[in-house]
PDB file of C-alpha atoms in Angstrom:
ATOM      1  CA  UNK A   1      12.590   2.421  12.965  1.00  0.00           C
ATOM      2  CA  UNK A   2       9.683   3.833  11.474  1.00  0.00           C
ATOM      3  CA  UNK A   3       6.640   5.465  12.793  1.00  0.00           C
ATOM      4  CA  UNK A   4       3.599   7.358  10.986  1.00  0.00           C
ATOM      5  CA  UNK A   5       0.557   8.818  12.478  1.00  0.00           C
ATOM      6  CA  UNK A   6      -2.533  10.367  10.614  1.00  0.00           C
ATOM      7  CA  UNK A   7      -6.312  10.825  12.262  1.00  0.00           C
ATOM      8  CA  UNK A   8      -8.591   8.152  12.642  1.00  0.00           C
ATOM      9  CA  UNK A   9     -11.639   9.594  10.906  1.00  0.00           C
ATOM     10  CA  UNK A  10     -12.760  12.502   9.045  1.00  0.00           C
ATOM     11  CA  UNK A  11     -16.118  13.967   7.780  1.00  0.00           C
ATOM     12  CA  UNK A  12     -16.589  16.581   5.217  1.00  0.00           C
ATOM     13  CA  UNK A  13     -19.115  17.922   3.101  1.00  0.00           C
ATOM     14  CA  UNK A  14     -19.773  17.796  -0.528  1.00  0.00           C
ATOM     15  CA  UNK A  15     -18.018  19.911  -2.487  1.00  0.00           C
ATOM     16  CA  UNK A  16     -15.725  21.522   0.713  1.00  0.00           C
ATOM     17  CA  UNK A  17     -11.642  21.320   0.838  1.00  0.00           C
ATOM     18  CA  UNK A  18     -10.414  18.940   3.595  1.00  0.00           C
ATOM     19  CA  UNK A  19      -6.682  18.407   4.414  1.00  0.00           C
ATOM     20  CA  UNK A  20      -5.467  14.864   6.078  1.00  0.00           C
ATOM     21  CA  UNK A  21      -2.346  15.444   7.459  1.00  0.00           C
ATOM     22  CA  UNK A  22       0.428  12.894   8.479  1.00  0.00           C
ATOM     23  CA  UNK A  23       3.711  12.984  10.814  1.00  0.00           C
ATOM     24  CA  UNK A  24       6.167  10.857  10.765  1.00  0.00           C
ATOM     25  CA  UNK A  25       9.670   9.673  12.224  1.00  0.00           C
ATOM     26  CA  UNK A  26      11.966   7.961  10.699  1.00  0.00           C
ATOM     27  CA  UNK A  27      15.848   7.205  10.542  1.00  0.00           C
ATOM     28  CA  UNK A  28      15.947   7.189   6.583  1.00  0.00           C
ATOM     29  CA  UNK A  29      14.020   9.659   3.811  1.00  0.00           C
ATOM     30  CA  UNK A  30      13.495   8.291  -0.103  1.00  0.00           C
ATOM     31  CA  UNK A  31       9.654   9.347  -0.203  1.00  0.00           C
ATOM     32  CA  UNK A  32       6.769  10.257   1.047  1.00  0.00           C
ATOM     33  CA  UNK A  33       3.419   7.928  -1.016  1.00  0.00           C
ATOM     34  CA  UNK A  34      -0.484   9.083  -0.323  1.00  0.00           C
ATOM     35  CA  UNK A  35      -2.701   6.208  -1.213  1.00  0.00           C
ATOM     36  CA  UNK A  36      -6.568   5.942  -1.632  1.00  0.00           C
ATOM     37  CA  UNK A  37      -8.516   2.851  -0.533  1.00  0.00           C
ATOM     38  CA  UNK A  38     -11.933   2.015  -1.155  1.00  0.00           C
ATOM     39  CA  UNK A  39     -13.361  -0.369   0.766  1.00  0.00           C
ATOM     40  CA  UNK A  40     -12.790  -4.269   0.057  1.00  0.00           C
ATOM     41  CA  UNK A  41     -10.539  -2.826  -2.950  1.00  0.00           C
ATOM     42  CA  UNK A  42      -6.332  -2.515  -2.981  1.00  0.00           C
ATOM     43  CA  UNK A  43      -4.968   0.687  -2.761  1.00  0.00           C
ATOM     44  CA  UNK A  44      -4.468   2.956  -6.070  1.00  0.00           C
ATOM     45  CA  UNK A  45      -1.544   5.839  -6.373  1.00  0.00           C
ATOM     46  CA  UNK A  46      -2.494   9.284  -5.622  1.00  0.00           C
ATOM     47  CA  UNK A  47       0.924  11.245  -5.185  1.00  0.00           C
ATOM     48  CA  UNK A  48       4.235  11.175  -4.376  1.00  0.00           C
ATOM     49  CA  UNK A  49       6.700  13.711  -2.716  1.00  0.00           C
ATOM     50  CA  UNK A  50      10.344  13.707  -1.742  1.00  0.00           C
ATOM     51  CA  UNK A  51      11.441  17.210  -1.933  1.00  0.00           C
ATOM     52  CA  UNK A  52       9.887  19.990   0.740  1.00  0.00           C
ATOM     53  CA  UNK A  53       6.509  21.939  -0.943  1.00  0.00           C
ATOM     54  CA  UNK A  54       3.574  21.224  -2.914  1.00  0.00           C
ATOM     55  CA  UNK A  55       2.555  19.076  -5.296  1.00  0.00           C
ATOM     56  CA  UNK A  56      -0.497  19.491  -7.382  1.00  0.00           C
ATOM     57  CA  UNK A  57      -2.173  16.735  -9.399  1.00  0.00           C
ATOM     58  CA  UNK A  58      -6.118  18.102 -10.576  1.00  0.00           C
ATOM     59  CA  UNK A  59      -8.407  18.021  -7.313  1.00  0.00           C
ATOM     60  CA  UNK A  60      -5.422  16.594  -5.327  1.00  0.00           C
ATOM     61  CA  UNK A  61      -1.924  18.261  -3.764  1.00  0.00           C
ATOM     62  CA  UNK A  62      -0.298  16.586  -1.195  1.00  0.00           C
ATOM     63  CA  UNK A  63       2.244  18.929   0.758  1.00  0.00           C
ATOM     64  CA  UNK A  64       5.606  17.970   2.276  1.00  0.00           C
ATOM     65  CA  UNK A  65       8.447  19.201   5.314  1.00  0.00           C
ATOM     66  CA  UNK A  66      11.100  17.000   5.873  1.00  0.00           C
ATOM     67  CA  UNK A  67      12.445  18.737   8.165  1.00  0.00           C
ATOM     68  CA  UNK A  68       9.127  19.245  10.230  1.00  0.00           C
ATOM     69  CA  UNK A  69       8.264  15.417   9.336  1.00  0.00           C
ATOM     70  CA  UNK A  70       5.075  16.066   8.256  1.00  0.00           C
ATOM     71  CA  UNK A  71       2.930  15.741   5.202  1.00  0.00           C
ATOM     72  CA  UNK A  72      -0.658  16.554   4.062  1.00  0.00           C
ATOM     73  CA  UNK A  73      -2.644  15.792   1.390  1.00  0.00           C
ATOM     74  CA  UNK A  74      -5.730  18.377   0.121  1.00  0.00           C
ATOM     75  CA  UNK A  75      -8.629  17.235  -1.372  1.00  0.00           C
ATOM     76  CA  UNK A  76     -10.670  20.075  -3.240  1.00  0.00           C
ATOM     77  CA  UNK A  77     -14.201  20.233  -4.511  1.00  0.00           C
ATOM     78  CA  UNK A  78     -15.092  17.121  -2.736  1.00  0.00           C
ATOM     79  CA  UNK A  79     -17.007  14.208  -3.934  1.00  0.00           C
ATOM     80  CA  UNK A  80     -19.301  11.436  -2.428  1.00  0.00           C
ATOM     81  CA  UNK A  81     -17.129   8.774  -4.012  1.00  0.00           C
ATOM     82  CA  UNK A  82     -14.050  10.747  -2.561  1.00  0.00           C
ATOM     83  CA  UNK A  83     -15.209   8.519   0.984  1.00  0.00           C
ATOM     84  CA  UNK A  84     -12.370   6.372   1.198  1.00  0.00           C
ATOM     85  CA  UNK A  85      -9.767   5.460   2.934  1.00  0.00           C
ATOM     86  CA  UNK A  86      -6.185   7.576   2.822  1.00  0.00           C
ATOM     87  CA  UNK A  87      -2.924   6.175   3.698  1.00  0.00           C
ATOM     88  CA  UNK A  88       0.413   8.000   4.464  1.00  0.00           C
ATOM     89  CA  UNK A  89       3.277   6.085   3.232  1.00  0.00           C
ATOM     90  CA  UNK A  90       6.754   6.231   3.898  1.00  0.00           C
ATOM     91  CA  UNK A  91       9.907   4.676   2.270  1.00  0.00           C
ATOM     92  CA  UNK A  92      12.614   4.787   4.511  1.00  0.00           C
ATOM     93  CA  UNK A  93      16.481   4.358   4.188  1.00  0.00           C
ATOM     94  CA  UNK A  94      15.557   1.068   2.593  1.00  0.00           C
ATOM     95  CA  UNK A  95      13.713  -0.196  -0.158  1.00  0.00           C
ATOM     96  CA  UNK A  96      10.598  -0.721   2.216  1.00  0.00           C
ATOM     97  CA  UNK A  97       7.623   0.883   1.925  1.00  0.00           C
ATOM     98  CA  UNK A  98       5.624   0.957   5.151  1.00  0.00           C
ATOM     99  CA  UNK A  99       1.509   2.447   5.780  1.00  0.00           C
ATOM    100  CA  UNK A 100      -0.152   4.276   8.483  1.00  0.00           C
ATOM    101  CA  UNK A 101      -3.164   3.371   9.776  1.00  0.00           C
ATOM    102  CA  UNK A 102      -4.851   5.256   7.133  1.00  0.00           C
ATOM    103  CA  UNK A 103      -7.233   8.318   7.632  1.00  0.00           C
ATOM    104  CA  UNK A 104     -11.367   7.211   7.035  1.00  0.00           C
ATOM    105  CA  UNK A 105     -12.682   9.858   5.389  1.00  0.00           C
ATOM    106  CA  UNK A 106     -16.651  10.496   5.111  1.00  0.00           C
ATOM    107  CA  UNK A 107     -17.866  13.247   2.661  1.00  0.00           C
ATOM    108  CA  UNK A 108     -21.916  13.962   3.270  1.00  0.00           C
ATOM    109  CA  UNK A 109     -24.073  15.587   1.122  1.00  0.00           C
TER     110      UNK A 109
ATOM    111  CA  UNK B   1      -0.213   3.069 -15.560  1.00  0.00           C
ATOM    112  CA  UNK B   2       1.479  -0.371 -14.619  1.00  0.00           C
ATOM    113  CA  UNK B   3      -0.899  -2.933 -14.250  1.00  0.00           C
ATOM    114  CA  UNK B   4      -0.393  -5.835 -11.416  1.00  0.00           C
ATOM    115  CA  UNK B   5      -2.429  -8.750 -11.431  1.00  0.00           C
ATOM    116  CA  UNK B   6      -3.201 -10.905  -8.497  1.00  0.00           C
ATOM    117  CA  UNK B   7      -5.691 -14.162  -8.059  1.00  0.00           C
ATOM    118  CA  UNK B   8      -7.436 -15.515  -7.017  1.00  0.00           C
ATOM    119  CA  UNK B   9      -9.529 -12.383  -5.435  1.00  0.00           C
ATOM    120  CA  UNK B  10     -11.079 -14.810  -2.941  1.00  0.00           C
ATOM    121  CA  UNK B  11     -10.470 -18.526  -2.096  1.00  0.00           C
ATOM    122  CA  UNK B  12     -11.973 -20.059   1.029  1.00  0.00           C
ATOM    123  CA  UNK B  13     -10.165 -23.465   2.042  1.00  0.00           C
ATOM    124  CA  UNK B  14     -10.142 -26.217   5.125  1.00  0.00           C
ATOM    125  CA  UNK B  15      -7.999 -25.462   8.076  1.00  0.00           C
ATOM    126  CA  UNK B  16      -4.822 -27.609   7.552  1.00  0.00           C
ATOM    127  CA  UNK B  17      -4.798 -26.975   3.496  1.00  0.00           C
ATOM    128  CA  UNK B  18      -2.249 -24.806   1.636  1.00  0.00           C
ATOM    129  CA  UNK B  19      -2.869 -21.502  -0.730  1.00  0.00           C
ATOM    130  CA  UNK B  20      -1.319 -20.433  -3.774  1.00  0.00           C
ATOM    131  CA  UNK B  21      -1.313 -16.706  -4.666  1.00  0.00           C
ATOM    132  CA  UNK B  22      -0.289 -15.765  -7.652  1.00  0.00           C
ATOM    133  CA  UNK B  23       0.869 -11.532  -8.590  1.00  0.00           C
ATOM    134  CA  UNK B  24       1.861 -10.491 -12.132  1.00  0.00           C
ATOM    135  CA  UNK B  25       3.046  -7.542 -13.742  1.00  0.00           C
ATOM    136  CA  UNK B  26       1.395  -7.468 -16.570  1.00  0.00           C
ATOM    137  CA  UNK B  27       3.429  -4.434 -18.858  1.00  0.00           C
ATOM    138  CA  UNK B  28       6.568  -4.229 -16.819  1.00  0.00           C
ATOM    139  CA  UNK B  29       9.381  -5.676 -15.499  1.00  0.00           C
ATOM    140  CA  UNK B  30       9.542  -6.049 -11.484  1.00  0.00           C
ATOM    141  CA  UNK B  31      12.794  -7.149 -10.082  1.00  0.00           C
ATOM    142  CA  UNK B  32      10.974  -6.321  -6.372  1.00  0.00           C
ATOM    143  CA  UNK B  33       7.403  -7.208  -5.382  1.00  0.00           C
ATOM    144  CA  UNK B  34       5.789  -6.628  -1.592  1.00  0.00           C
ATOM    145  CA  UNK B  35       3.774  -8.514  -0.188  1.00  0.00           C
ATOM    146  CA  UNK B  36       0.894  -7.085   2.210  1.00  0.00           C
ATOM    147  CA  UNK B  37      -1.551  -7.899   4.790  1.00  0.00           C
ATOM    148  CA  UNK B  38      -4.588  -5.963   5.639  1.00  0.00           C
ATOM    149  CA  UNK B  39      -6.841  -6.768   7.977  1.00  0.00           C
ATOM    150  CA  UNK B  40     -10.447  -5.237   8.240  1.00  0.00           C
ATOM    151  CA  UNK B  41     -10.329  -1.269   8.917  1.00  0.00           C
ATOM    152  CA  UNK B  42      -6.248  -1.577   9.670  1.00  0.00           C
ATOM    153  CA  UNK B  43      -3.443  -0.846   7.573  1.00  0.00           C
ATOM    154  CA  UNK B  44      -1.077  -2.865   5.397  1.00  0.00           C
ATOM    155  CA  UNK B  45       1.193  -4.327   7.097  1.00  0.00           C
ATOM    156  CA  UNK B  46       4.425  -5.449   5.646  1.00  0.00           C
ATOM    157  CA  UNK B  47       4.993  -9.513   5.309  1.00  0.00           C
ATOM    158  CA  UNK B  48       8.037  -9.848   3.058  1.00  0.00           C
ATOM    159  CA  UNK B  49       9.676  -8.352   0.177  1.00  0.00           C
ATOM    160  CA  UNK B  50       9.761 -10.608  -2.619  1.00  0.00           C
ATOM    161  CA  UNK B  51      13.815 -10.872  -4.875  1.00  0.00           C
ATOM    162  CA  UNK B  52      13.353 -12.237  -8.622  1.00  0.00           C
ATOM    163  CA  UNK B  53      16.111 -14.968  -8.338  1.00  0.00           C
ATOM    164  CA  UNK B  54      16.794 -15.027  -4.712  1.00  0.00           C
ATOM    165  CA  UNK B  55      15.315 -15.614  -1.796  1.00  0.00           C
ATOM    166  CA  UNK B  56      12.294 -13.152  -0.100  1.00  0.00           C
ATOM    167  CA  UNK B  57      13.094 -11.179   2.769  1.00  0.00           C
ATOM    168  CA  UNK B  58      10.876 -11.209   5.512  1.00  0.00           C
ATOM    169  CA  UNK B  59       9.801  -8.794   8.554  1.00  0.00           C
ATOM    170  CA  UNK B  60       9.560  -9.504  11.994  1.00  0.00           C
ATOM    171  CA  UNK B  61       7.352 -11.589  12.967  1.00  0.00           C
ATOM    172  CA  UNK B  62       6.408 -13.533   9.573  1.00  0.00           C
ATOM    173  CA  UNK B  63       7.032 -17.306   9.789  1.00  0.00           C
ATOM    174  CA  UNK B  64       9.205 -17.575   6.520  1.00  0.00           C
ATOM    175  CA  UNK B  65       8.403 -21.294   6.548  1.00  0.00           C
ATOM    176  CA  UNK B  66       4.864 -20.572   6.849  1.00  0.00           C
ATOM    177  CA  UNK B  67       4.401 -18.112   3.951  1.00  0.00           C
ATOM    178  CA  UNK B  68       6.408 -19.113   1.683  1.00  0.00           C
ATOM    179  CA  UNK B  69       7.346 -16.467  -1.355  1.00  0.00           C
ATOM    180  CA  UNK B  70       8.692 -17.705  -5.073  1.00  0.00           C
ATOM    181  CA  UNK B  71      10.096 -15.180  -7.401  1.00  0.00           C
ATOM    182  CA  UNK B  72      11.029 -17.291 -10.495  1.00  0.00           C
ATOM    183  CA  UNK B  73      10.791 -14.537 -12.693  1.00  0.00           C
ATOM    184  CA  UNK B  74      10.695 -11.069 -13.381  1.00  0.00           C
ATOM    185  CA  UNK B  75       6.925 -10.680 -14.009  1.00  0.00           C
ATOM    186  CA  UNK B  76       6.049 -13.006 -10.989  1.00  0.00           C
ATOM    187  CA  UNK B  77       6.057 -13.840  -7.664  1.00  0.00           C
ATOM    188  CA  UNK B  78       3.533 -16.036  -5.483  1.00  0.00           C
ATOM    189  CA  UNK B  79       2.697 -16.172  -1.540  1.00  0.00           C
ATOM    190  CA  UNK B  80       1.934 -19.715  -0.601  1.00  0.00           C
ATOM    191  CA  UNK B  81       0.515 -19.726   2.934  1.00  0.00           C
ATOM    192  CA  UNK B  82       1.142 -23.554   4.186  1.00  0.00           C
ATOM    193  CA  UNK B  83      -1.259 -25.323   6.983  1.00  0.00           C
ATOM    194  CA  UNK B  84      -3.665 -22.640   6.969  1.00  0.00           C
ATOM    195  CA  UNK B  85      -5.193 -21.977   9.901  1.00  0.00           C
ATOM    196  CA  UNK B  86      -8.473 -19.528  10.521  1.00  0.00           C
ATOM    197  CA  UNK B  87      -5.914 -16.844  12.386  1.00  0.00           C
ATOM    198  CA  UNK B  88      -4.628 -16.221   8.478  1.00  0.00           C
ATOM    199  CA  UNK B  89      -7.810 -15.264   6.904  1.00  0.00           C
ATOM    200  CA  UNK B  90      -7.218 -11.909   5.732  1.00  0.00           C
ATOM    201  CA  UNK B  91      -6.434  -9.771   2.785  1.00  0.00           C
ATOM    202  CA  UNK B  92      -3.537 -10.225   0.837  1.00  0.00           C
ATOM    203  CA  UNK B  93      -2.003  -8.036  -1.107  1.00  0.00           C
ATOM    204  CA  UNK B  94       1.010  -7.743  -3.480  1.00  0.00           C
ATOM    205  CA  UNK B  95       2.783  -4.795  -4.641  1.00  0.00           C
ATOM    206  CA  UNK B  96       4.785  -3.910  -7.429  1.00  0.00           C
ATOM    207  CA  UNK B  97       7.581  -0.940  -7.652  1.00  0.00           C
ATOM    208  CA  UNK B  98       8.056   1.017 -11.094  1.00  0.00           C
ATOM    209  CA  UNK B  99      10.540   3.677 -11.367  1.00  0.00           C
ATOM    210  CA  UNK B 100       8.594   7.109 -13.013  1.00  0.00           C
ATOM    211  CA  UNK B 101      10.075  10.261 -13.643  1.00  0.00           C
ATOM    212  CA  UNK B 102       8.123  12.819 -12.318  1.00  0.00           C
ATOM    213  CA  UNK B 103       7.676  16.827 -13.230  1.00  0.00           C
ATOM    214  CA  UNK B 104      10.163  16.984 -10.138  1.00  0.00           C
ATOM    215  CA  UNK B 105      11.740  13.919  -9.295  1.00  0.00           C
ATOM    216  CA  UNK B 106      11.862  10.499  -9.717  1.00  0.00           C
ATOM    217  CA  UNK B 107       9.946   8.167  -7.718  1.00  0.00           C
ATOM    218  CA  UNK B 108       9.545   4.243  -6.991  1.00  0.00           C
ATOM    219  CA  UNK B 109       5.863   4.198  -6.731  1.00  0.00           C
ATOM    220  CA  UNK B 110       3.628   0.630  -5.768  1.00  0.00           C
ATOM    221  CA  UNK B 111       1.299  -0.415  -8.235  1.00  0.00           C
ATOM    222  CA  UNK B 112      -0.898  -3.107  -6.406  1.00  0.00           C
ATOM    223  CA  UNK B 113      -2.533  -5.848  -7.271  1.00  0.00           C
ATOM    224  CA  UNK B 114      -6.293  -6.442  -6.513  1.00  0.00           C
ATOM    225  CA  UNK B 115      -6.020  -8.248  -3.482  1.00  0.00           C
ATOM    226  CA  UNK B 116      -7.031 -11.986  -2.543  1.00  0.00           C
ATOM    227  CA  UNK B 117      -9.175 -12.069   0.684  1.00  0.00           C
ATOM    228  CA  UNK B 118      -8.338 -15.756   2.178  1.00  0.00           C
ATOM    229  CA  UNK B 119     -11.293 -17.297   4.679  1.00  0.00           C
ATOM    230  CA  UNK B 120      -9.576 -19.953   6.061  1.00  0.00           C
ATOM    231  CA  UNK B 121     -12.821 -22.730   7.752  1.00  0.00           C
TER     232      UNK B 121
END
């Protein structure tokens, strides 16, 4: 099976770095998916990684071990409309993809 | 990027009454589509995984009979949830994968569509 954990809730401040982190177990590896989620909306794409290191995409880079099972994705120069929700998503052996419980972040001013 | 469409966004119905939900890709081909749950401030949970000419596969715990998935083509599939009961109101989402080669590697990413949030009376 398949199993995914990432925090609850986060707060930040405007303009700061924060880095949601995920850990996961599972029996099969094709990819590791971060999506955002506002609120009431479906989730869009934000990055993708299957081999180990760091991928960088603008304001976004989303980090990954395989062999650690564990992933993070690091948001710079934060924005009020960054509050959202993040999910950590894993396709397994299969064709599946499956979602954590998604990370709640809050960015004040 | 690939563009899925979904509707209706919202539909409210009678207990007892059936609903049709309808997911379309719009620019691409999808031979698999996902369909999702999502209740408020949880995750998506996976319901079934939708085959263009054969039939959806479901996950544990999904009455097959009582959401019942139709691939006919390759640019659509529909969720029909039967007998509706208030227990189903949630948000439903569907999910389509595109191959895209990346700067690194290729990858099987979800487009979504924009949900349909079902209030069942």
């Amino acid at each position: 099976g398949q199993n995914i954990d990432q925090p609850t809730e986060m707060t930040a401040t405007e303009g700061a770095i924060v880095q949601i982190n995920c850990t996961y177990q599972t029996s099969g590896f094709n990819g590791l998916f971060w999506y955002q989620q506002h609120a009431g909306e479906a989730p869009t794409f934000l990055s993708y990684n299957v081999l180990d290191g760091l991928e960088e995409k603008g304001r976004f880079s989303s980090f990954l071990s395989r062999s650690k099972g564990y992933s993070y994705l690091l948001l710079k120069e934060l924005q009020m409309k960054d509050s959202a929700s993040y999910l950590c998503a894993l396709r397994g052996g299969g064709f599946k993809t499956i979602f954590g419980a998604g990370t709640r972040l809050f960015v004040k001013a | 990027g690939a563009v899925v469409s979904q509707h209706p966004s919202w539909v409210i119905c009678k207990s007892g009454t059936s609903v049709k939900i309808e997911c379309r890709s719009l620019d691409f081909q999808a031979t698999t589509m996902f369909w999702y749950r999502q209740f408020p401030k949880q995750s998506l949970m996976l319901m079934a995984t939708s085959n263009e000419g054969s039939k959806a596969t479901y996950e544990q715990g999904v009455e097959k009979d009582k959401f019942l998935i139709n691939h006919a083509s390759l640019t659509l599939s529909t969720l029909t949830v039967t007998s509706a009961h208030p227990e189903d109101s949630s948000f439903y989402i569907c999910s389509a994968s595109l191959r895209d080669q990346g700067a690194r590697a290729v990858s099987e990413k979800l487009f979504f569509g924009s949900g349909t949030q079902l209030s069942v009376l």
